[in-house]
Amino acid sequence: MSNATNFIASPVEIGLLGNILNYIDFESQVALKTASASCYELFNSREPLLQLPQVKAISNLTPRDIKYLNNYSLEQYERRERYSHLFSVPMYQPIKNIFRVVNNFLFGKVTERDTSPPPFHVDRLFSFPVVRRFHEKLDPNGKILGRYLTEVLQVKCEKDPEDMIAFLQSFSLDARETIQSLNFFKSSITDEQVSQVLTLCPNIKVLNLGGTNITGEGFADLPANNKLENLSLNRCSHLDEGYLSAFFVKAHNLTYLDCSYTDTTGEGLADLPENNKLQTLRLNWCNRLDEEHLSRFFAKGNNLDTISISNTRITGRGLAHLPIDNQLKNLYLHSCGMLNLEHLTALFGKTNLLEVVYLNETNINLDQLFRERFAHISFYK
């Protein structure tokens, strides 16, 4: 008879349980965790072979499910019936058989106490595993761990950014290096916390900070060798051009930028390096854009293939500064009521690859001669 509090599993026994976990979903894992007090203790260990299947199962849950898991309180689990109601774990015969196999193989004949779930007031039934390093053969590229961390950090940041930072700091550098994408849209994250995230996650490529109250100061400590490629600052109403300038100087790898619905003038953009890789730019509903700043920026826009600058007051003078060898294919100018045909003509004369231009609800009228001159472009009016 095993004593759960003193139980130590052998590598073979841990391997067996790990293999079982790899074939069952998260709800079934939770059910198995409560098969006995010994199972419960073993689940809470930091055995990599047991943590990997748990992480894998969690990463396959929907964000809504992960949010639920992060939010529930201990009080909800004080009674067994509450747990069964909330998780709705179907105790089918196959799961019962798994319980029997695990208990018999790992723990021998168990007592009545061992077959009942652990006391709920002792600890949470669920916690996000902290995985310091995955087995190289099981997750060689860190894809499972990276996806898991991305989803869990998003949920934690939505509820409490400080808790998210603490959780992130609990991981080793090896684990944090697997994170390539983070979505903090409409969270209460601060500039200081953004700085911490960028320091802790050196391989971050995709970052969504849309709808937050950041100023951009958090980018100050971003290293020059950063890997950031995709950045959304959509609806960030407190952006500071000085901080943006300091950031864009180091944005060598940026290919996608969304600053729509902000008060940016374009001053920060103008400081992008000459050899920038920006391909997609969105500045929709930016009513403070300055043509001088845009002229400086677009003069360096060799790689831009999509520009969306609708619902703004631009005349097109800045756009006309795109270099002759530009890659522009798609141009969105919906509801730009101050466009100047002369500036657009200068732009179109440089764009051999331009395919589509949207001029819906603008003051521009294109005659047949104009359309024939730029026959390679499809105009939507």
PDB file of N, CA and C in Angstrom, residues 323-359:
ATOM      1  N   PRO A 323      10.441  55.957 -53.759  1.00  0.00           N
ATOM      2  CA  PRO A 323      11.500  55.835 -54.772  1.00  0.00           C
ATOM      3  C   PRO A 323      10.995  55.173 -56.050  1.00  0.00           C
ATOM      4  N   ILE A 324      11.704  55.380 -57.105  1.00  0.00           N
ATOM      5  CA  ILE A 324      11.286  54.861 -58.412  1.00  0.00           C
ATOM      6  C   ILE A 324      11.239  53.337 -58.421  1.00  0.00           C
ATOM      7  N   ASP A 325      12.159  52.705 -57.732  1.00  0.00           N
ATOM      8  CA  ASP A 325      12.217  51.237 -57.731  1.00  0.00           C
ATOM      9  C   ASP A 325      11.378  50.634 -56.608  1.00  0.00           C
ATOM     10  N   ASN A 326      10.243  51.254 -56.287  1.00  0.00           N
ATOM     11  CA  ASN A 326       9.410  50.771 -55.177  1.00  0.00           C
ATOM     12  C   ASN A 326       8.667  49.489 -55.552  1.00  0.00           C
ATOM     13  N   GLN A 327       8.141  48.806 -54.517  1.00  0.00           N
ATOM     14  CA  GLN A 327       7.456  47.526 -54.693  1.00  0.00           C
ATOM     15  C   GLN A 327       5.947  47.627 -54.465  1.00  0.00           C
ATOM     16  N   LEU A 328       5.404  48.833 -54.471  1.00  0.00           N
ATOM     17  CA  LEU A 328       3.999  49.043 -54.115  1.00  0.00           C
ATOM     18  C   LEU A 328       3.047  48.297 -55.050  1.00  0.00           C
ATOM     19  N   LYS A 329       2.111  47.538 -54.429  1.00  0.00           N
ATOM     20  CA  LYS A 329       1.107  46.786 -55.185  1.00  0.00           C
ATOM     21  C   LYS A 329      -0.319  47.181 -54.812  1.00  0.00           C
ATOM     22  N   ASN A 330      -0.534  47.520 -53.541  1.00  0.00           N
ATOM     23  CA  ASN A 330      -1.888  47.827 -53.064  1.00  0.00           C
ATOM     24  C   ASN A 330      -1.889  49.151 -52.315  1.00  0.00           C
ATOM     25  N   LEU A 331      -2.800  50.053 -52.719  1.00  0.00           N
ATOM     26  CA  LEU A 331      -2.883  51.375 -52.097  1.00  0.00           C
ATOM     27  C   LEU A 331      -4.332  51.668 -51.726  1.00  0.00           C
ATOM     28  N   TYR A 332      -4.565  51.910 -50.441  1.00  0.00           N
ATOM     29  CA  TYR A 332      -5.914  52.170 -49.930  1.00  0.00           C
ATOM     30  C   TYR A 332      -6.014  53.629 -49.492  1.00  0.00           C
ATOM     31  N   LEU A 333      -6.875  54.382 -50.190  1.00  0.00           N
ATOM     32  CA  LEU A 333      -7.062  55.807 -49.901  1.00  0.00           C
ATOM     33  C   LEU A 333      -8.540  56.136 -49.720  1.00  0.00           C
ATOM     34  N   HIS A 334      -9.296  55.214 -49.140  1.00  0.00           N
ATOM     35  CA  HIS A 334     -10.722  55.452 -48.913  1.00  0.00           C
ATOM     36  C   HIS A 334     -10.937  56.756 -48.147  1.00  0.00           C
ATOM     37  N   SER A 335     -11.907  57.522 -48.556  1.00  0.00           N
ATOM     38  CA  SER A 335     -12.378  58.691 -47.794  1.00  0.00           C
ATOM     39  C   SER A 335     -11.269  59.681 -47.457  1.00  0.00           C
ATOM     40  N   CYS A 336     -10.311  59.831 -48.351  1.00  0.00           N
ATOM     41  CA  CYS A 336      -9.300  60.885 -48.201  1.00  0.00           C
ATOM     42  C   CYS A 336      -9.772  62.072 -49.039  1.00  0.00           C
ATOM     43  N   GLY A 337     -10.348  63.063 -48.388  1.00  0.00           N
ATOM     44  CA  GLY A 337     -11.022  64.147 -49.106  1.00  0.00           C
ATOM     45  C   GLY A 337     -10.144  65.269 -49.588  1.00  0.00           C
ATOM     46  N   MET A 338      -8.824  65.209 -49.338  1.00  0.00           N
ATOM     47  CA  MET A 338      -7.943  66.314 -49.723  1.00  0.00           C
ATOM     48  C   MET A 338      -6.862  65.877 -50.709  1.00  0.00           C
ATOM     49  N   LEU A 339      -7.080  64.766 -51.392  1.00  0.00           N
ATOM     50  CA  LEU A 339      -6.082  64.258 -52.333  1.00  0.00           C
ATOM     51  C   LEU A 339      -5.877  65.211 -53.508  1.00  0.00           C
ATOM     52  N   ASN A 340      -4.638  65.263 -53.969  1.00  0.00           N
ATOM     53  CA  ASN A 340      -4.266  66.107 -55.106  1.00  0.00           C
ATOM     54  C   ASN A 340      -3.887  65.202 -56.273  1.00  0.00           C
ATOM     55  N   LEU A 341      -4.578  65.349 -57.391  1.00  0.00           N
ATOM     56  CA  LEU A 341      -4.353  64.471 -58.541  1.00  0.00           C
ATOM     57  C   LEU A 341      -2.927  64.589 -59.072  1.00  0.00           C
ATOM     58  N   GLU A 342      -2.354  65.765 -58.970  1.00  0.00           N
ATOM     59  CA  GLU A 342      -0.985  65.960 -59.450  1.00  0.00           C
ATOM     60  C   GLU A 342       0.003  65.099 -58.659  1.00  0.00           C
ATOM     61  N   HIS A 343      -0.185  65.059 -57.340  1.00  0.00           N
ATOM     62  CA  HIS A 343       0.697  64.228 -56.507  1.00  0.00           C
ATOM     63  C   HIS A 343       0.491  62.745 -56.815  1.00  0.00           C
ATOM     64  N   LEU A 344      -0.759  62.348 -57.016  1.00  0.00           N
ATOM     65  CA  LEU A 344      -1.037  60.944 -57.327  1.00  0.00           C
ATOM     66  C   LEU A 344      -0.449  60.558 -58.681  1.00  0.00           C
ATOM     67  N   THR A 345      -0.529  61.475 -59.622  1.00  0.00           N
ATOM     68  CA  THR A 345       0.038  61.204 -60.946  1.00  0.00           C
ATOM     69  C   THR A 345       1.540  60.969 -60.847  1.00  0.00           C
ATOM     70  N   ALA A 346       2.210  61.776 -60.032  1.00  0.00           N
ATOM     71  CA  ALA A 346       3.652  61.606 -59.831  1.00  0.00           C
ATOM     72  C   ALA A 346       3.953  60.250 -59.200  1.00  0.00           C
ATOM     73  N   LEU A 347       3.094  59.841 -58.264  1.00  0.00           N
ATOM     74  CA  LEU A 347       3.271  58.534 -57.615  1.00  0.00           C
ATOM     75  C   LEU A 347       3.070  57.401 -58.600  1.00  0.00           C
ATOM     76  N   PHE A 348       1.964  57.429 -59.333  1.00  0.00           N
ATOM     77  CA  PHE A 348       1.638  56.328 -60.240  1.00  0.00           C
ATOM     78  C   PHE A 348       2.682  56.170 -61.337  1.00  0.00           C
ATOM     79  N   GLY A 349       3.357  57.267 -61.675  1.00  0.00           N
ATOM     80  CA  GLY A 349       4.389  57.200 -62.698  1.00  0.00           C
ATOM     81  C   GLY A 349       5.619  56.423 -62.258  1.00  0.00           C
ATOM     82  N   LYS A 350       5.734  56.161 -60.953  1.00  0.00           N
ATOM     83  CA  LYS A 350       6.887  55.434 -60.419  1.00  0.00           C
ATOM     84  C   LYS A 350       6.571  53.980 -60.083  1.00  0.00           C
ATOM     85  N   THR A 351       5.320  53.591 -60.237  1.00  0.00           N
ATOM     86  CA  THR A 351       4.875  52.305 -59.682  1.00  0.00           C
ATOM     87  C   THR A 351       4.536  51.296 -60.765  1.00  0.00           C
ATOM     88  N   ASN A 352       5.531  50.613 -61.248  1.00  0.00           N
ATOM     89  CA  ASN A 352       5.303  49.608 -62.282  1.00  0.00           C
ATOM     90  C   ASN A 352       4.596  48.361 -61.755  1.00  0.00           C
ATOM     91  N   LEU A 353       4.665  48.126 -60.447  1.00  0.00           N
ATOM     92  CA  LEU A 353       4.061  46.929 -59.858  1.00  0.00           C
ATOM     93  C   LEU A 353       2.692  47.194 -59.247  1.00  0.00           C
ATOM     94  N   LEU A 354       2.273  48.451 -59.192  1.00  0.00           N
ATOM     95  CA  LEU A 354       1.005  48.795 -58.552  1.00  0.00           C
ATOM     96  C   LEU A 354      -0.156  48.124 -59.276  1.00  0.00           C
ATOM     97  N   GLU A 355      -0.995  47.416 -58.514  1.00  0.00           N
ATOM     98  CA  GLU A 355      -2.109  46.668 -59.089  1.00  0.00           C
ATOM     99  C   GLU A 355      -3.467  47.273 -58.764  1.00  0.00           C
ATOM    100  N   VAL A 356      -3.651  47.701 -57.520  1.00  0.00           N
ATOM    101  CA  VAL A 356      -4.973  48.140 -57.071  1.00  0.00           C
ATOM    102  C   VAL A 356      -4.866  49.439 -56.284  1.00  0.00           C
ATOM    103  N   VAL A 357      -5.762  50.399 -56.606  1.00  0.00           N
ATOM    104  CA  VAL A 357      -5.861  51.649 -55.859  1.00  0.00           C
ATOM    105  C   VAL A 357      -7.325  51.872 -55.510  1.00  0.00           C
ATOM    106  N   TYR A 358      -7.596  52.051 -54.226  1.00  0.00           N
ATOM    107  CA  TYR A 358      -8.966  52.295 -53.766  1.00  0.00           C
ATOM    108  C   TYR A 358      -9.141  53.784 -53.490  1.00  0.00           C
ATOM    109  N   LEU A 359     -10.023  54.410 -54.259  1.00  0.00           N
ATOM    110  CA  LEU A 359     -10.279  55.844 -54.137  1.00  0.00           C
ATOM    111  C   LEU A 359     -11.740  56.119 -53.805  1.00  0.00           C
TER     112      LEU A 359
END
